[in-house]
PDB file of C-alpha atoms in Angstrom:
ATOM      1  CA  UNK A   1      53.563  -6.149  78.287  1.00 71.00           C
ATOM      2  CA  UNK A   2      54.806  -8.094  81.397  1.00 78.00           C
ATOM      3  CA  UNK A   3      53.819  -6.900  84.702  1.00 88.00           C
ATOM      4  CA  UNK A   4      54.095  -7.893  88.497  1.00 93.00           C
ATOM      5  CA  UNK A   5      51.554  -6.981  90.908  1.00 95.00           C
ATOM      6  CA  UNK A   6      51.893  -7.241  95.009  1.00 95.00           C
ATOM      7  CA  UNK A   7      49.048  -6.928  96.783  1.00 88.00           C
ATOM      8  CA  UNK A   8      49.710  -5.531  99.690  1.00 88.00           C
ATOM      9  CA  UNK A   9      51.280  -2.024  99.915  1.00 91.00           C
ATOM     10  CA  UNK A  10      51.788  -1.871 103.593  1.00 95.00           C
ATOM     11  CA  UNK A  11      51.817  -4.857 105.962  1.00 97.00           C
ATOM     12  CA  UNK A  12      52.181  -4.221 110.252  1.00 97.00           C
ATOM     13  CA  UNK A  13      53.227  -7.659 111.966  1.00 97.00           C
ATOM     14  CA  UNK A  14      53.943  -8.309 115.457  1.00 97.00           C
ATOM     15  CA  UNK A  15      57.182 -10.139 116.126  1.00 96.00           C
ATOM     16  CA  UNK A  16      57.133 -13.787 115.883  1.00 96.00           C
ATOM     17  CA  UNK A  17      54.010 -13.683 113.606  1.00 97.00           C
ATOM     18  CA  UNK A  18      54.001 -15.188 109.958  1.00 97.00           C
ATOM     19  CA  UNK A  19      54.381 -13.892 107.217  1.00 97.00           C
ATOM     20  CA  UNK A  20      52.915 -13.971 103.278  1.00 97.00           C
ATOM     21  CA  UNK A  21      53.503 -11.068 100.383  1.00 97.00           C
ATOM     22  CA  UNK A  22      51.640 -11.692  97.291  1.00 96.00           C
ATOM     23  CA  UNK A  23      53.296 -11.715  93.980  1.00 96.00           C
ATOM     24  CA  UNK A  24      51.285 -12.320  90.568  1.00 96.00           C
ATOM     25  CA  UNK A  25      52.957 -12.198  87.090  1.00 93.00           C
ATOM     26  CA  UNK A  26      51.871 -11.730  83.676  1.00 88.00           C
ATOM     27  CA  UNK A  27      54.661 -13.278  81.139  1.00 73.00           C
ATOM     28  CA  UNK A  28      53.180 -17.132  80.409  1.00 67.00           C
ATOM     29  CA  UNK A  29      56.948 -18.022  78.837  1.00 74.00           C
ATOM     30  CA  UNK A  30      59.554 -19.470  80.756  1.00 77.00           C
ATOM     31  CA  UNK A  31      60.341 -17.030  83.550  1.00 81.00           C
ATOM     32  CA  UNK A  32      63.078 -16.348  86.198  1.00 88.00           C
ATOM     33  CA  UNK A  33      61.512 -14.749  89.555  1.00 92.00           C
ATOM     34  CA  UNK A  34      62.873 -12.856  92.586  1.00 94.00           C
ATOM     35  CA  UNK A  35      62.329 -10.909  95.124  1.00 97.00           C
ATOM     36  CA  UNK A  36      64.605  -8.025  96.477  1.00 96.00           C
ATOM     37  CA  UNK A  37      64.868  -6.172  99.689  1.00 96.00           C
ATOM     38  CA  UNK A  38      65.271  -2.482 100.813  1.00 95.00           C
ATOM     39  CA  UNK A  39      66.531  -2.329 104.569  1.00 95.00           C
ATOM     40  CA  UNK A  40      65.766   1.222 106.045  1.00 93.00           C
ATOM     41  CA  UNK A  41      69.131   3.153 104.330  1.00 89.00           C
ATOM     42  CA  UNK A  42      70.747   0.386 102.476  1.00 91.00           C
ATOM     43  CA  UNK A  43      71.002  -0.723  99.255  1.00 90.00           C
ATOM     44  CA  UNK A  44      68.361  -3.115  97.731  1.00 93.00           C
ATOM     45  CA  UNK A  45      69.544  -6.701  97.704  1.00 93.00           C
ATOM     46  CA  UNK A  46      68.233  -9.664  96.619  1.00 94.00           C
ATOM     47  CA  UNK A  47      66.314 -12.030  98.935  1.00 96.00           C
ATOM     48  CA  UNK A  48      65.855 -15.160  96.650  1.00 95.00           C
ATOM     49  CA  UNK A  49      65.306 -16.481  93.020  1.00 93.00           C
ATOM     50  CA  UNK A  50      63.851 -19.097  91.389  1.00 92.00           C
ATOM     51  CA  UNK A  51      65.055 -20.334  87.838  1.00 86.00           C
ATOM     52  CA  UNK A  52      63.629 -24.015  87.595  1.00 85.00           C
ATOM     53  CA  UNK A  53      63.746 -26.947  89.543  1.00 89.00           C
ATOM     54  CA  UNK A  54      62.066 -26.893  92.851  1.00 93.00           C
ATOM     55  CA  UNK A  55      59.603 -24.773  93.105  1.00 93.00           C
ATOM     56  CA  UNK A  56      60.217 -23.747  96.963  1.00 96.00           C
ATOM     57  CA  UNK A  57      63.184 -21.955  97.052  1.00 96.00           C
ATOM     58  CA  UNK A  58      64.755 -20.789 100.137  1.00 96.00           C
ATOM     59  CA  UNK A  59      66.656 -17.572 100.831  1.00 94.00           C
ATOM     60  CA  UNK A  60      68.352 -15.892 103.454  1.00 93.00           C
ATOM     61  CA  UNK A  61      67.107 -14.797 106.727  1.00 94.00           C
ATOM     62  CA  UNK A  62      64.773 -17.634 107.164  1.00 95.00           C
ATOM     63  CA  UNK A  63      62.527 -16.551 103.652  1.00 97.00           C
ATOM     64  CA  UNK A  64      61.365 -18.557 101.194  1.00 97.00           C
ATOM     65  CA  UNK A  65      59.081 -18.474  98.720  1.00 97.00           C
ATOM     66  CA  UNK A  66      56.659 -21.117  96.288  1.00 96.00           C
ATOM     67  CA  UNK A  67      56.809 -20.648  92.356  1.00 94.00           C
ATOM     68  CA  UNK A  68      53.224 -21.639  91.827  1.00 94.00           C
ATOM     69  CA  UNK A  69      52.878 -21.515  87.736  1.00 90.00           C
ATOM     70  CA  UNK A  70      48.932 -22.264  87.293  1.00 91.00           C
ATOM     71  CA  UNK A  71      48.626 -19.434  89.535  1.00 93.00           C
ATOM     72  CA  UNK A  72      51.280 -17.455  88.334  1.00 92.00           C
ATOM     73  CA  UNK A  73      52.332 -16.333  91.868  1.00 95.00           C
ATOM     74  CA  UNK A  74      55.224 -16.361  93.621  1.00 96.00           C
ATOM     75  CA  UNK A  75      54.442 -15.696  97.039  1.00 97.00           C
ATOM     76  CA  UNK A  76      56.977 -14.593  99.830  1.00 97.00           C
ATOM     77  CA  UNK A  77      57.032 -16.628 103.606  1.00 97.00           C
ATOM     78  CA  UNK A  78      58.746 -16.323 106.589  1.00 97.00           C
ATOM     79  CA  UNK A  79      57.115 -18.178 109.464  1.00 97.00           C
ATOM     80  CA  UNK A  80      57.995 -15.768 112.093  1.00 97.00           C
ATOM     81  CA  UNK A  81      59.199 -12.080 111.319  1.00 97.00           C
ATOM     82  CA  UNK A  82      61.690 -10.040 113.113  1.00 96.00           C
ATOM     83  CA  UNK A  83      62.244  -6.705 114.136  1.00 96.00           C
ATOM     84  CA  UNK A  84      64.734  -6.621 111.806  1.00 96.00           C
ATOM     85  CA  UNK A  85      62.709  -7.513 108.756  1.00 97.00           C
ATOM     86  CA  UNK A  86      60.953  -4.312 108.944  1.00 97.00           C
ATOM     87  CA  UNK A  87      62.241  -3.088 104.944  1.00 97.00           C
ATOM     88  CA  UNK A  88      60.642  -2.576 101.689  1.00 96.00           C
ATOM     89  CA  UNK A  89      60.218  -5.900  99.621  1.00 97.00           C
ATOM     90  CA  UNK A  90      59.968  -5.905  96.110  1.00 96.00           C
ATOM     91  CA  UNK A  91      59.004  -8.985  93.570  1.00 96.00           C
ATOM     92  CA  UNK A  92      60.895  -8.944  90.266  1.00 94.00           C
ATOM     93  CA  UNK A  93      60.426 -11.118  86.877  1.00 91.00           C
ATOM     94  CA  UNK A  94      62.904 -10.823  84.232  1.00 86.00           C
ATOM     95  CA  UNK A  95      61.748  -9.714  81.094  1.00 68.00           C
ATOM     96  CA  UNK A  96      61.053 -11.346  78.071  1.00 64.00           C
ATOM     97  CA  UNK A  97      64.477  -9.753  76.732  1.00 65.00           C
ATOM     98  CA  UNK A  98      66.259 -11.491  79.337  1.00 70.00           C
ATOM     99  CA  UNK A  99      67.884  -8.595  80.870  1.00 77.00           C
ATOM    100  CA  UNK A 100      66.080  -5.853  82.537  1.00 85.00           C
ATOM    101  CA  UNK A 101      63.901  -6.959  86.094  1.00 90.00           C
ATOM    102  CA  UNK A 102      60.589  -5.652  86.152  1.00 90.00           C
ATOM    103  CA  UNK A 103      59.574  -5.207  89.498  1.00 93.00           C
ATOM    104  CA  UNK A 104      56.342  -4.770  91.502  1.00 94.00           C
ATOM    105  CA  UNK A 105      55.589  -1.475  93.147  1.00 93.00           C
ATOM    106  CA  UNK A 106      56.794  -3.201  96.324  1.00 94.00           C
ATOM    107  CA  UNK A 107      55.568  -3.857  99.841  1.00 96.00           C
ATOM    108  CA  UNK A 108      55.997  -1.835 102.850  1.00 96.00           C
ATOM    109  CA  UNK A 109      56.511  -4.801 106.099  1.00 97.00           C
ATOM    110  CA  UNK A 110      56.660  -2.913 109.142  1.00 97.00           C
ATOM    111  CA  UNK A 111      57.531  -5.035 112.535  1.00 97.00           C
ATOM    112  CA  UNK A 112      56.702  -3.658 116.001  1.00 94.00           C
ATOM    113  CA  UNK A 113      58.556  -5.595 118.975  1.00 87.00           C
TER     114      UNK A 113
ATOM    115  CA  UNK B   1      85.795  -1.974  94.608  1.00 52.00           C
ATOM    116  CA  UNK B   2      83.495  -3.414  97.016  1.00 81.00           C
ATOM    117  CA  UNK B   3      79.836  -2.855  95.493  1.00 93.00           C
ATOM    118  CA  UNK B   4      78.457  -0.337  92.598  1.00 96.00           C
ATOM    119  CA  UNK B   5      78.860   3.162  93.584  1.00 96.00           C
ATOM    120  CA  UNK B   6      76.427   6.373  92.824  1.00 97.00           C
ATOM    121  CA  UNK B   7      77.474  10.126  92.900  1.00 97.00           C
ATOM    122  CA  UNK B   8      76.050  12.801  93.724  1.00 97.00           C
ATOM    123  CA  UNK B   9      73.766  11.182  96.692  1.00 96.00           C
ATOM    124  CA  UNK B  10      71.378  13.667  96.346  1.00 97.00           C
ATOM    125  CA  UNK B  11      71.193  16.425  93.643  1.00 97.00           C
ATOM    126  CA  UNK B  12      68.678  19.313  93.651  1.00 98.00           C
ATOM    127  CA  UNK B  13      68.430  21.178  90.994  1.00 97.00           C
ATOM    128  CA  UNK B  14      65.963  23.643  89.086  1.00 97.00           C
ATOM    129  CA  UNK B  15      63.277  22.875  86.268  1.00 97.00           C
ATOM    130  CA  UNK B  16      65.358  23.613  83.134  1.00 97.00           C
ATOM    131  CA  UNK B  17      68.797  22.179  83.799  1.00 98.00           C
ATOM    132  CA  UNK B  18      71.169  19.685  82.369  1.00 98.00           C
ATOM    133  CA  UNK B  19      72.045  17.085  85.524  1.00 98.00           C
ATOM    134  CA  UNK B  20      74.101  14.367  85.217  1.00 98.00           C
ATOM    135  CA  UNK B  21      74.706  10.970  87.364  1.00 98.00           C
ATOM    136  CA  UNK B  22      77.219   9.156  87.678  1.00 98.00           C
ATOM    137  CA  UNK B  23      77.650   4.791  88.293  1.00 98.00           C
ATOM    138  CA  UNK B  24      80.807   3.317  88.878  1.00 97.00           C
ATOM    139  CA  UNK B  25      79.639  -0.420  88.657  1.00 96.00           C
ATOM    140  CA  UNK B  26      81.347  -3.357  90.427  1.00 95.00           C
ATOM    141  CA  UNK B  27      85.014  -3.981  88.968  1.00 93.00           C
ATOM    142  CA  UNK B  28      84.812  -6.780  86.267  1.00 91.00           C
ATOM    143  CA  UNK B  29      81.030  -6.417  86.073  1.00 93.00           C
ATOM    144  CA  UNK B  30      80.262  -6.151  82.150  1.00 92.00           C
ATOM    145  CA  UNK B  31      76.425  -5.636  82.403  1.00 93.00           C
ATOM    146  CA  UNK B  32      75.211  -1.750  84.149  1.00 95.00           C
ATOM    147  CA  UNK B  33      71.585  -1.083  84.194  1.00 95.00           C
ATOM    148  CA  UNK B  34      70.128   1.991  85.031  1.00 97.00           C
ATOM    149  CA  UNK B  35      66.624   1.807  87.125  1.00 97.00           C
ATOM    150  CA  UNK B  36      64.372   4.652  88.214  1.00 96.00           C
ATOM    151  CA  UNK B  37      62.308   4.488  91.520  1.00 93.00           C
ATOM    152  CA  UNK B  38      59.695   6.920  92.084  1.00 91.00           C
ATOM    153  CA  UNK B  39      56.653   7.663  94.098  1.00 82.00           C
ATOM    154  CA  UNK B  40      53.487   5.593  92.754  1.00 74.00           C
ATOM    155  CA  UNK B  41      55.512   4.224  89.325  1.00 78.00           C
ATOM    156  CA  UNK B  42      58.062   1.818  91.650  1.00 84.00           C
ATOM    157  CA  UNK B  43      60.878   0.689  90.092  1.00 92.00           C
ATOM    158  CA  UNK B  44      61.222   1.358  86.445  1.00 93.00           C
ATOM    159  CA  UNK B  45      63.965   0.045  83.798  1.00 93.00           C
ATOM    160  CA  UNK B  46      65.791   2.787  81.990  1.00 95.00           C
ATOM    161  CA  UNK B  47      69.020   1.490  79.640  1.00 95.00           C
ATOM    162  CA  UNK B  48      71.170  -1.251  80.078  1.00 92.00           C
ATOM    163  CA  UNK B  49      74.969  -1.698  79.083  1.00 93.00           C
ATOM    164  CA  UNK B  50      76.726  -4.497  77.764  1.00 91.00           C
ATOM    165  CA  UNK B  51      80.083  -3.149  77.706  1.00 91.00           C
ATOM    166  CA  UNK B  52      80.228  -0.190  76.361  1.00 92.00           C
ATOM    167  CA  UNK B  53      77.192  -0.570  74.033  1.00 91.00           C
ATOM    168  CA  UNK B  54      73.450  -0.177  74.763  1.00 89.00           C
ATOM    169  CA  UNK B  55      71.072  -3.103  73.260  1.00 86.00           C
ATOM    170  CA  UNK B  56      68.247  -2.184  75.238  1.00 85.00           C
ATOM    171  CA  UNK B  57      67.469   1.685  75.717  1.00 88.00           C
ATOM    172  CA  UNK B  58      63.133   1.015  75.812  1.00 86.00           C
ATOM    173  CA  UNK B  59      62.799   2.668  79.339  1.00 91.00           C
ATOM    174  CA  UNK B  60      63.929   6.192  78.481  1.00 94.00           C
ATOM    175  CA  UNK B  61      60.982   7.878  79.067  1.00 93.00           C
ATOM    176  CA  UNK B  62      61.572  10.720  76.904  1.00 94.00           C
ATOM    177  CA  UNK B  63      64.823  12.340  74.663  1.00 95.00           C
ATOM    178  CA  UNK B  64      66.055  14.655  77.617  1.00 97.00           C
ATOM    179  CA  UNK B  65      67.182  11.303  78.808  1.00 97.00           C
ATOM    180  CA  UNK B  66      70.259   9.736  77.753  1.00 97.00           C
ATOM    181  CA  UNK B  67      73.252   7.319  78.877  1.00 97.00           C
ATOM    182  CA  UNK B  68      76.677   6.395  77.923  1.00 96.00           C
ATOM    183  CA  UNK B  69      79.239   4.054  79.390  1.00 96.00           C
ATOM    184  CA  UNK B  70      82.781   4.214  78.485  1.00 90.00           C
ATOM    185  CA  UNK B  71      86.158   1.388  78.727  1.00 89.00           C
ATOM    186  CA  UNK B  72      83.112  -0.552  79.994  1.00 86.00           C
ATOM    187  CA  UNK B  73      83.086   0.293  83.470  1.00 93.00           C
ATOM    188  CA  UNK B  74      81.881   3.767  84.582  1.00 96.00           C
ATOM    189  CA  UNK B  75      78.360   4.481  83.444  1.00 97.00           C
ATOM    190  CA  UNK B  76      76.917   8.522  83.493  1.00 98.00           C
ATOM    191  CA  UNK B  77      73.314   9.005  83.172  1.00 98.00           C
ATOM    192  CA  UNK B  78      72.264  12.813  81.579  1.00 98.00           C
ATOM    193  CA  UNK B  79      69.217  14.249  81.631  1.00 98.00           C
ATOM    194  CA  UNK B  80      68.717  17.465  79.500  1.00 98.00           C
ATOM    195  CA  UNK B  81      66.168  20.148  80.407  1.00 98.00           C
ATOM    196  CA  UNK B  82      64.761  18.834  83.982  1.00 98.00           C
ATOM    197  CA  UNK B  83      60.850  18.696  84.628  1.00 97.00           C
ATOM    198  CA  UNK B  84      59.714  17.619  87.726  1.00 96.00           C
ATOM    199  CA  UNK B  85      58.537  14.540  87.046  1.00 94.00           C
ATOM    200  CA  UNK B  86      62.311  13.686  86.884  1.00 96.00           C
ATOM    201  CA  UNK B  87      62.025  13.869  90.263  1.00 96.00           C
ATOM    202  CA  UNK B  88      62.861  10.017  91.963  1.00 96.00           C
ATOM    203  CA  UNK B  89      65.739   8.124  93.063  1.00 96.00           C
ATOM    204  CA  UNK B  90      67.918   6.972  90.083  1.00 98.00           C
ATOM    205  CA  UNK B  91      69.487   3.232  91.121  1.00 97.00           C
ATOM    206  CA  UNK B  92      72.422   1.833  89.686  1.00 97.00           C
ATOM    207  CA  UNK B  93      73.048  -2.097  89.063  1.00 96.00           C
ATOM    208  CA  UNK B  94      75.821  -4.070  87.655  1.00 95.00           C
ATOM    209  CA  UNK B  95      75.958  -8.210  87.170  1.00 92.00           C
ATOM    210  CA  UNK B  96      79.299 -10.187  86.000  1.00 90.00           C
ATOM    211  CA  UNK B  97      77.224 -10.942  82.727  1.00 80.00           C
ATOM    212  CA  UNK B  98      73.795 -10.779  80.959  1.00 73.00           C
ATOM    213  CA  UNK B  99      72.262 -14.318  81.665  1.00 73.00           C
ATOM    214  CA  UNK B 100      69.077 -14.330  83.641  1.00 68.00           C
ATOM    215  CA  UNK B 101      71.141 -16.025  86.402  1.00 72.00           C
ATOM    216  CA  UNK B 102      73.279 -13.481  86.857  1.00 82.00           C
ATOM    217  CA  UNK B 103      72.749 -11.188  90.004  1.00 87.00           C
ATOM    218  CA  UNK B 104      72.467  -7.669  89.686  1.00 91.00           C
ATOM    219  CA  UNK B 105      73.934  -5.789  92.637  1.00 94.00           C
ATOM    220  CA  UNK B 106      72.269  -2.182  93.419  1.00 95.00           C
ATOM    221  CA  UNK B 107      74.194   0.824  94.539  1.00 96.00           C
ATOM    222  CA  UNK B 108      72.848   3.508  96.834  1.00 95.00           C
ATOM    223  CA  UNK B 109      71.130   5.247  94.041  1.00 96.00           C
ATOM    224  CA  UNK B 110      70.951   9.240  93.627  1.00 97.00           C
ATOM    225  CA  UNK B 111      68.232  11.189  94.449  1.00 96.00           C
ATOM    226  CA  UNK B 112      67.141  14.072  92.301  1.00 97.00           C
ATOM    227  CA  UNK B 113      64.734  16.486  93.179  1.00 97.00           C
ATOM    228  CA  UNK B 114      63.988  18.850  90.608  1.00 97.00           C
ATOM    229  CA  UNK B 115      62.323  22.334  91.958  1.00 96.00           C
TER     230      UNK B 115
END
């Protein structure tokens, strides 16, 4: 079955340091990645994707990530973190049916000032 | 309307009981999913709708769970006999189609806790 792993449960960052969230996925077939965030009382909402093409794909906010397929990771940057990106991140793949996103367990990114 | 909308908020209710949630997905959206996010499982995929039918159902966990979706737009999620393991928040999405480049948008989700 397809699975995504993150690494880290809980990262603490100062302002203005950088940023990297691990993402590794199982499914070796042609594959569609994302990653989704979950600001403190909203909705989640989706960060980035990558479908094919290049494999650094920028978001909003300043994040980006790099589809890395020997590795099969798909790591999340942001050179220098605000406040404001304190949230829950989660990594998605969708599945081999094409429809449903099956996400990591998510990462906690909490940002002092 | 202006995103996918989730009623109740939060529901408690007692091992044993029928509950039942409700998804009113984004106007003109034909796919609805139905996610479940809990403490130490994440996010997991329940059913998805495309229109009014149901191709994929493989997340149910169990029987007591069930979903239908009617004139393709509002979406109600039962679950019969509560254990509390039901407990989690219960996410709504919605996407203009089923293509893997098609966004799904989240609502607020509903949060049962089951006593």
């Amino acid at each position: 079955a397809q699975s995504v792993s993150q690494h880290n449960h809980h990262v603490i960052l100062s302002e203005a340091a950088s940023l990297e969230l691990g993402c590794n996925y199982s499914y070796g077939g042609t594959v569609n990645l994302f990653w989704y965030v979950q600001y403190p009382g909203q909705h989640l909402q989706l960060l980035l994707k990558y479908f094919s093409g290049d494999p650094l794909v920028k978001g909003i906010k300043g994040f980006e990530a790099e589809f890395i397929k020997s590795k099969f990771s798909f790591n999340l940057r942001k050179p220098s973190v605000q406040w404001s990106d304190t949230a829950e991140y989660f990594c998605a793949v969708i599945g081999q049916a094409g429809t449903a996103l099956i996400f990591g367990k998510g990462t906690t990114l909490s940002v002092s000032s | 309307g202006a995103g996918v909308s989730q009623s109740p908020s939060n529901k408690v209710t007692e091992k044993g009981k029928d509950v039942e949630l409700r998804c009113d997905p984004i106007s003109g959206h034909t796919a609805l999913y139905w996610y479940r996010q809990s403490l130490g499982q994440g996010l997991e995929f329940l059913i998805y709708f495309q229109g009014n039918s149901a191709p994929d159902k493989s997340g149910l966990p169990s029987d007591r769970f069930s979903a239908e979706r009617t004139g393709g737009s509002v979406s109600t999620l039962t679950i019969q006999r509560t254990q509390q393991e039901d407990s989690a928040v219960y996410l709504c999405a919605s996407s203009f189609g089923t293509g893997r480049g098609d966004e799904q948008f989240f609502g607020p989700g509903t949060r049962l806790t089951v006593l």
